[in-house]
Structure formats: C-alpha cells, structure tokens
C-alpha cells in the first residue's frame, strides 16, 4: 500500500493473484513493467520501518485486514482500507455507530443540534463517528466526548486538520479514537477526502 501506484484496487488484485503480501511485493516490479511502467521499485523497507516507529512513538497502532482486531464493519465494505492506523480507544471500533456530518460553515443552531444529537446518541449506546472537520463535525465530536467518538481523518492520525481542533483531537485520543488509512505523518490532501468519506 505504500508503493507508488498501489491503491486499494491494485492491492486487492495483487493479493488475490499472488496469495500473500510478500509474494505480491516481489511480483510488483514485473507487474508494473508489463503495464508499461519502467524503473519501478517498491517502497523501501526503511520507510516502512520508520512509519511503524513513528506510529508507535505517537501512540498509534496499525491494523491490517488480516488482523483479528480489524473492525468487521470495514471488512464488510468492498473498498475498506487494507491498513488502518488507530490512536485511542480501539474498543469503540466494535460498538454500534452513528455518523453525524454536515456543513463546515454551520449555523449556531446547526451546531447546537449536532451536539445535542451526538450527546443523545452516545447516551443511547451509539458511538458517534465524524471527521474532525469544522462546523457540524466538530460539534458532533464535542457532544460525544463523554461517551466516546471516532474521528475518521483524511491525513495521518498524528496530523490534525484543521489545526483549530488540536485540543479536540487530543481529547478524542483519550476518550475516543482517531483512525486513518493514511500513513503516519501524512498531511491531508484533497485526494484523501473522498476515500475518507
């Protein structure tokens, strides 16, 4: 997943064709060459080791789809992320969830309603999922801080966006969980938002 031109679809195809991640990695340069890509090389092992060390230093855990702790709800998706960084209360990933998302430029009424709905949902046993974005999403996380909330992030779990939500993100890592399919240290980019959503 960290090698150039390997997204979820290519990853799944390679894994199905070669039966293991290590066999797929060995075959990847030849597969790329047959597709017309010259001088292809896989992601260097040192970069992977550095990401794993950075994740551990940040207090994050990496889950692969083959992990018994990988969330079933994501396994049920046809395009669920093969790798998931998790920072915080991993137990929340296995509980019933409700997503609350909305406008970034939310009105005060919209923000109050989102916060109230999140608080009520948490009290009813649901974990509130949102994106840590401004507006409705921020209000939803704030409303569910006491009962637990999941922030699905477009960058790495250690890269807070928007920066004004740094304190909220810290609280979520304590009493909720931040998750991302992006590598540790990855700044959110426009192309990350659709898959995050």
PDB file of C-alpha atoms in Angstrom:
ATOM      1  CA  UNK A   1       0.000   0.000   0.000  1.00  0.00           C
ATOM      2  CA  UNK A   2       2.944   2.350   0.396  1.00  0.00           C
ATOM      3  CA  UNK A   3       4.443   1.583  -3.014  1.00  0.00           C
ATOM      4  CA  UNK A   4       3.883   4.013  -5.869  1.00  0.00           C
ATOM      5  CA  UNK A   5       0.699   3.431  -7.909  1.00  0.00           C
ATOM      6  CA  UNK A   6      -0.694   0.850  -5.495  1.00  0.00           C
ATOM      7  CA  UNK A   7      -4.130   1.775  -4.219  1.00  0.00           C
ATOM      8  CA  UNK A   8      -6.857  -0.365  -2.702  1.00  0.00           C
ATOM      9  CA  UNK A   9      -7.971  -1.904  -6.002  1.00  0.00           C
ATOM     10  CA  UNK A  10      -4.438  -2.772  -7.139  1.00  0.00           C
ATOM     11  CA  UNK A  11      -3.612  -4.094  -3.671  1.00  0.00           C
ATOM     12  CA  UNK A  12      -6.615  -6.438  -3.701  1.00  0.00           C
ATOM     13  CA  UNK A  13      -5.823  -7.626  -7.235  1.00  0.00           C
ATOM     14  CA  UNK A  14      -2.179  -8.326  -6.363  1.00  0.00           C
ATOM     15  CA  UNK A  15      -3.102 -10.139  -3.167  1.00  0.00           C
ATOM     16  CA  UNK A  16      -5.680 -12.309  -4.948  1.00  0.00           C
ATOM     17  CA  UNK A  17      -3.270 -13.142  -7.750  1.00  0.00           C
ATOM     18  CA  UNK A  18      -0.194 -13.812  -5.607  1.00  0.00           C
ATOM     19  CA  UNK A  19      -1.831 -15.168  -2.407  1.00  0.00           C
ATOM     20  CA  UNK A  20       0.378 -13.243   0.027  1.00  0.00           C
ATOM     21  CA  UNK A  21       1.618  -9.710   0.539  1.00  0.00           C
ATOM     22  CA  UNK A  22       5.265 -10.773   0.318  1.00  0.00           C
ATOM     23  CA  UNK A  23       4.709 -12.615  -2.985  1.00  0.00           C
ATOM     24  CA  UNK A  24       2.799  -9.608  -4.335  1.00  0.00           C
ATOM     25  CA  UNK A  25       5.665  -7.277  -3.392  1.00  0.00           C
ATOM     26  CA  UNK A  26       8.180  -9.498  -5.162  1.00  0.00           C
ATOM     27  CA  UNK A  27       5.991  -9.562  -8.285  1.00  0.00           C
ATOM     28  CA  UNK A  28       5.137  -5.852  -8.255  1.00  0.00           C
ATOM     29  CA  UNK A  29       8.083  -4.556 -10.342  1.00  0.00           C
ATOM     30  CA  UNK A  30       7.340  -7.123 -13.089  1.00  0.00           C
ATOM     31  CA  UNK A  31       3.623  -6.297 -12.983  1.00  0.00           C
ATOM     32  CA  UNK A  32       4.456  -2.597 -13.330  1.00  0.00           C
ATOM     33  CA  UNK A  33       6.853  -3.293 -16.196  1.00  0.00           C
ATOM     34  CA  UNK A  34       4.212  -5.300 -18.076  1.00  0.00           C
ATOM     35  CA  UNK A  35       1.891  -2.300 -17.653  1.00  0.00           C
ATOM     36  CA  UNK A  36       4.489  -0.042 -19.286  1.00  0.00           C
ATOM     37  CA  UNK A  37       5.995   1.466 -16.141  1.00  0.00           C
ATOM     38  CA  UNK A  38       9.780   1.465 -16.374  1.00  0.00           C
ATOM     39  CA  UNK A  39      12.232   1.574 -13.458  1.00  0.00           C
ATOM     40  CA  UNK A  40       9.604   0.672 -10.875  1.00  0.00           C
ATOM     41  CA  UNK A  41      10.719  -0.068  -7.346  1.00  0.00           C
ATOM     42  CA  UNK A  42       8.693  -0.964  -4.299  1.00  0.00           C
ATOM     43  CA  UNK A  43       8.573   1.196  -1.199  1.00  0.00           C
ATOM     44  CA  UNK A  44      11.893   0.809   0.632  1.00  0.00           C
ATOM     45  CA  UNK A  45      11.740  -1.254   3.801  1.00  0.00           C
ATOM     46  CA  UNK A  46      13.375   1.596   5.716  1.00  0.00           C
ATOM     47  CA  UNK A  47      10.393   3.874   5.053  1.00  0.00           C
ATOM     48  CA  UNK A  48       8.008   1.235   6.366  1.00  0.00           C
ATOM     49  CA  UNK A  49      10.114   0.686   9.491  1.00  0.00           C
ATOM     50  CA  UNK A  50      10.277   4.456  10.042  1.00  0.00           C
ATOM     51  CA  UNK A  51       6.478   4.731   9.725  1.00  0.00           C
ATOM     52  CA  UNK A  52       5.955   1.896  12.210  1.00  0.00           C
ATOM     53  CA  UNK A  53       8.365   3.510  14.686  1.00  0.00           C
ATOM     54  CA  UNK A  54       6.720   6.928  14.258  1.00  0.00           C
ATOM     55  CA  UNK A  55       3.293   5.380  14.786  1.00  0.00           C
ATOM     56  CA  UNK A  56       4.403   3.627  17.958  1.00  0.00           C
ATOM     57  CA  UNK A  57       6.013   6.845  19.230  1.00  0.00           C
ATOM     58  CA  UNK A  58       2.739   8.702  18.595  1.00  0.00           C
ATOM     59  CA  UNK A  59       0.775   6.043  20.485  1.00  0.00           C
ATOM     60  CA  UNK A  60      -0.912   4.618  17.395  1.00  0.00           C
ATOM     61  CA  UNK A  61      -1.484   1.009  16.382  1.00  0.00           C
ATOM     62  CA  UNK A  62      -1.525  -0.296  12.801  1.00  0.00           C
ATOM     63  CA  UNK A  63      -4.255  -2.806  11.960  1.00  0.00           C
ATOM     64  CA  UNK A  64      -4.259  -4.849   8.754  1.00  0.00           C
ATOM     65  CA  UNK A  65      -7.375  -6.502   7.351  1.00  0.00           C
ATOM     66  CA  UNK A  66      -5.860  -9.857   8.285  1.00  0.00           C
ATOM     67  CA  UNK A  67      -5.682  -8.742  11.947  1.00  0.00           C
ATOM     68  CA  UNK A  68      -8.329 -10.254  14.253  1.00  0.00           C
ATOM     69  CA  UNK A  69      -8.786  -6.753  15.753  1.00  0.00           C
ATOM     70  CA  UNK A  70      -9.593  -5.131  12.383  1.00  0.00           C
ATOM     71  CA  UNK A  71     -13.169  -3.733  12.555  1.00  0.00           C
ATOM     72  CA  UNK A  72     -15.758  -6.049  10.984  1.00  0.00           C
ATOM     73  CA  UNK A  73     -17.757  -3.086   9.645  1.00  0.00           C
ATOM     74  CA  UNK A  74     -14.770  -2.106   7.484  1.00  0.00           C
ATOM     75  CA  UNK A  75     -14.187  -5.714   6.396  1.00  0.00           C
ATOM     76  CA  UNK A  76     -17.759  -5.732   5.108  1.00  0.00           C
ATOM     77  CA  UNK A  77     -17.013  -2.832   2.733  1.00  0.00           C
ATOM     78  CA  UNK A  78     -15.916  -3.718  -0.786  1.00  0.00           C
ATOM     79  CA  UNK A  79     -13.369  -0.888  -0.666  1.00  0.00           C
ATOM     80  CA  UNK A  80     -12.403  -0.907   3.006  1.00  0.00           C
ATOM     81  CA  UNK A  81      -8.827   0.179   3.705  1.00  0.00           C
ATOM     82  CA  UNK A  82      -6.304  -2.690   3.855  1.00  0.00           C
ATOM     83  CA  UNK A  83      -4.380  -0.823   6.581  1.00  0.00           C
ATOM     84  CA  UNK A  84      -5.806   1.320   9.370  1.00  0.00           C
ATOM     85  CA  UNK A  85      -3.915   3.443  11.883  1.00  0.00           C
ATOM     86  CA  UNK A  86      -5.733   3.668  15.219  1.00  0.00           C
ATOM     87  CA  UNK A  87      -4.999   6.085  18.073  1.00  0.00           C
ATOM     88  CA  UNK A  88      -7.082   5.883  21.217  1.00  0.00           C
ATOM     89  CA  UNK A  89      -9.795   3.555  22.465  1.00  0.00           C
ATOM     90  CA  UNK A  90      -9.772   0.728  19.975  1.00  0.00           C
ATOM     91  CA  UNK A  91     -12.787  -0.893  21.709  1.00  0.00           C
ATOM     92  CA  UNK A  92     -15.036   1.805  20.232  1.00  0.00           C
ATOM     93  CA  UNK A  93     -14.441   0.381  16.745  1.00  0.00           C
ATOM     94  CA  UNK A  94     -16.526  -2.692  17.621  1.00  0.00           C
ATOM     95  CA  UNK A  95     -19.589  -0.919  19.017  1.00  0.00           C
ATOM     96  CA  UNK A  96     -22.741   0.295  17.227  1.00  0.00           C
ATOM     97  CA  UNK A  97     -22.059   3.596  15.477  1.00  0.00           C
ATOM     98  CA  UNK A  98     -23.924   6.528  14.030  1.00  0.00           C
ATOM     99  CA  UNK A  99     -22.329   9.060  11.688  1.00  0.00           C
ATOM    100  CA  UNK A 100     -23.036  12.753  12.152  1.00  0.00           C
ATOM    101  CA  UNK A 101     -21.542  15.005   9.487  1.00  0.00           C
ATOM    102  CA  UNK A 102     -22.537  18.287   7.940  1.00  0.00           C
ATOM    103  CA  UNK A 103     -21.658  21.792   6.873  1.00  0.00           C
ATOM    104  CA  UNK A 104     -18.299  23.245   7.760  1.00  0.00           C
ATOM    105  CA  UNK A 105     -19.877  26.693   7.937  1.00  0.00           C
ATOM    106  CA  UNK A 106     -22.634  25.534  10.268  1.00  0.00           C
ATOM    107  CA  UNK A 107     -25.070  27.951  11.827  1.00  0.00           C
ATOM    108  CA  UNK A 108     -25.157  28.166  15.607  1.00  0.00           C
ATOM    109  CA  UNK A 109     -28.479  26.293  15.525  1.00  0.00           C
ATOM    110  CA  UNK A 110     -26.974  23.559  13.332  1.00  0.00           C
ATOM    111  CA  UNK A 111     -24.007  23.188  15.670  1.00  0.00           C
ATOM    112  CA  UNK A 112     -26.245  23.025  18.760  1.00  0.00           C
ATOM    113  CA  UNK A 113     -28.470  20.428  17.104  1.00  0.00           C
ATOM    114  CA  UNK A 114     -25.482  18.301  16.035  1.00  0.00           C
ATOM    115  CA  UNK A 115     -24.001  18.437  19.531  1.00  0.00           C
ATOM    116  CA  UNK A 116     -27.338  17.551  21.126  1.00  0.00           C
ATOM    117  CA  UNK A 117     -27.942  14.681  18.705  1.00  0.00           C
ATOM    118  CA  UNK A 118     -24.446  13.340  19.392  1.00  0.00           C
ATOM    119  CA  UNK A 119     -24.951  13.549  23.159  1.00  0.00           C
ATOM    120  CA  UNK A 120     -28.289  11.710  22.902  1.00  0.00           C
ATOM    121  CA  UNK A 121     -26.861   9.092  20.533  1.00  0.00           C
ATOM    122  CA  UNK A 122     -23.994   8.432  22.926  1.00  0.00           C
ATOM    123  CA  UNK A 123     -26.404   8.111  25.850  1.00  0.00           C
ATOM    124  CA  UNK A 124     -28.372   5.568  23.795  1.00  0.00           C
ATOM    125  CA  UNK A 125     -25.270   3.407  23.347  1.00  0.00           C
ATOM    126  CA  UNK A 126     -24.039   4.583  19.951  1.00  0.00           C
ATOM    127  CA  UNK A 127     -20.519   5.724  19.198  1.00  0.00           C
ATOM    128  CA  UNK A 128     -20.605   8.917  17.132  1.00  0.00           C
ATOM    129  CA  UNK A 129     -18.434   8.909  14.012  1.00  0.00           C
ATOM    130  CA  UNK A 130     -17.404  12.124  12.273  1.00  0.00           C
ATOM    131  CA  UNK A 131     -14.417  13.668  10.507  1.00  0.00           C
ATOM    132  CA  UNK A 132     -12.937  16.282  12.870  1.00  0.00           C
ATOM    133  CA  UNK A 133     -13.849  18.939  10.287  1.00  0.00           C
ATOM    134  CA  UNK A 134     -15.057  22.402  11.284  1.00  0.00           C
ATOM    135  CA  UNK A 135     -18.714  23.053  11.960  1.00  0.00           C
ATOM    136  CA  UNK A 136     -21.184  20.205  12.422  1.00  0.00           C
ATOM    137  CA  UNK A 137     -18.461  17.543  12.683  1.00  0.00           C
ATOM    138  CA  UNK A 138     -16.676  19.415  15.487  1.00  0.00           C
ATOM    139  CA  UNK A 139     -19.976  19.883  17.329  1.00  0.00           C
ATOM    140  CA  UNK A 140     -20.784  16.170  16.975  1.00  0.00           C
ATOM    141  CA  UNK A 141     -17.422  15.131  18.428  1.00  0.00           C
ATOM    142  CA  UNK A 142     -17.829  17.589  21.313  1.00  0.00           C
ATOM    143  CA  UNK A 143     -21.281  16.203  22.052  1.00  0.00           C
ATOM    144  CA  UNK A 144     -19.973  12.637  22.232  1.00  0.00           C
ATOM    145  CA  UNK A 145     -16.710  13.148  24.127  1.00  0.00           C
ATOM    146  CA  UNK A 146     -18.128  11.696  27.346  1.00  0.00           C
ATOM    147  CA  UNK A 147     -19.445   8.514  25.706  1.00  0.00           C
ATOM    148  CA  UNK A 148     -16.774   8.044  23.033  1.00  0.00           C
ATOM    149  CA  UNK A 149     -16.402   9.253  19.483  1.00  0.00           C
ATOM    150  CA  UNK A 150     -14.497   8.179  16.371  1.00  0.00           C
ATOM    151  CA  UNK A 151     -12.677  10.755  14.233  1.00  0.00           C
ATOM    152  CA  UNK A 152     -12.045   9.460  10.708  1.00  0.00           C
ATOM    153  CA  UNK A 153      -9.160  11.552   9.431  1.00  0.00           C
ATOM    154  CA  UNK A 154      -8.036  12.435   5.901  1.00  0.00           C
ATOM    155  CA  UNK A 155      -4.364  12.644   6.893  1.00  0.00           C
ATOM    156  CA  UNK A 156      -2.331  10.586   9.326  1.00  0.00           C
ATOM    157  CA  UNK A 157      -3.796  10.105  12.812  1.00  0.00           C
ATOM    158  CA  UNK A 158      -0.991  12.331  14.072  1.00  0.00           C
ATOM    159  CA  UNK A 159      -1.716  15.205  11.642  1.00  0.00           C
ATOM    160  CA  UNK A 160      -4.553  17.321  12.972  1.00  0.00           C
ATOM    161  CA  UNK A 161      -6.665  19.206  10.464  1.00  0.00           C
ATOM    162  CA  UNK A 162      -7.954  21.788  10.930  1.00  0.00           C
ATOM    163  CA  UNK A 163      -5.337  22.948  13.435  1.00  0.00           C
ATOM    164  CA  UNK A 164      -8.009  24.737  15.480  1.00  0.00           C
ATOM    165  CA  UNK A 165      -9.205  21.248  16.503  1.00  0.00           C
ATOM    166  CA  UNK A 166      -5.867  20.213  18.037  1.00  0.00           C
ATOM    167  CA  UNK A 167      -7.232  20.189  21.599  1.00  0.00           C
ATOM    168  CA  UNK A 168     -10.378  18.340  20.495  1.00  0.00           C
ATOM    169  CA  UNK A 169      -8.218  15.749  18.717  1.00  0.00           C
ATOM    170  CA  UNK A 170      -6.178  15.286  21.903  1.00  0.00           C
ATOM    171  CA  UNK A 171      -9.378  14.682  23.885  1.00  0.00           C
ATOM    172  CA  UNK A 172     -10.639  12.243  21.257  1.00  0.00           C
ATOM    173  CA  UNK A 173      -7.424  10.213  21.525  1.00  0.00           C
ATOM    174  CA  UNK A 174      -8.053   9.992  25.295  1.00  0.00           C
ATOM    175  CA  UNK A 175     -11.762   9.130  25.396  1.00  0.00           C
ATOM    176  CA  UNK A 176     -12.422   8.255  21.786  1.00  0.00           C
ATOM    177  CA  UNK A 177     -10.379   7.099  18.851  1.00  0.00           C
ATOM    178  CA  UNK A 178      -8.770   8.669  15.796  1.00  0.00           C
ATOM    179  CA  UNK A 179      -8.460   6.460  12.709  1.00  0.00           C
ATOM    180  CA  UNK A 180      -6.920   6.875   9.268  1.00  0.00           C
ATOM    181  CA  UNK A 181      -5.902   4.785   6.296  1.00  0.00           C
ATOM    182  CA  UNK A 182      -3.172   7.340   5.525  1.00  0.00           C
ATOM    183  CA  UNK A 183       0.419   6.841   6.716  1.00  0.00           C
ATOM    184  CA  UNK A 184       1.689   8.389   9.922  1.00  0.00           C
ATOM    185  CA  UNK A 185       2.872  11.912   9.133  1.00  0.00           C
ATOM    186  CA  UNK A 186       0.699  12.257   6.007  1.00  0.00           C
ATOM    187  CA  UNK A 187      -0.789  15.725   5.703  1.00  0.00           C
ATOM    188  CA  UNK A 188      -4.395  15.693   4.438  1.00  0.00           C
ATOM    189  CA  UNK A 189      -4.685  16.353   0.713  1.00  0.00           C
ATOM    190  CA  UNK A 190      -7.760  16.935  -1.439  1.00  0.00           C
ATOM    191  CA  UNK A 191      -7.467  13.458  -2.962  1.00  0.00           C
ATOM    192  CA  UNK A 192      -7.670  11.864   0.526  1.00  0.00           C
ATOM    193  CA  UNK A 193     -11.076  13.313   1.412  1.00  0.00           C
ATOM    194  CA  UNK A 194     -13.293  11.193  -0.907  1.00  0.00           C
ATOM    195  CA  UNK A 195     -11.872   7.890   0.374  1.00  0.00           C
ATOM    196  CA  UNK A 196     -12.065   9.150   3.964  1.00  0.00           C
ATOM    197  CA  UNK A 197     -15.739   9.962   3.461  1.00  0.00           C
TER     198      UNK A 197
END
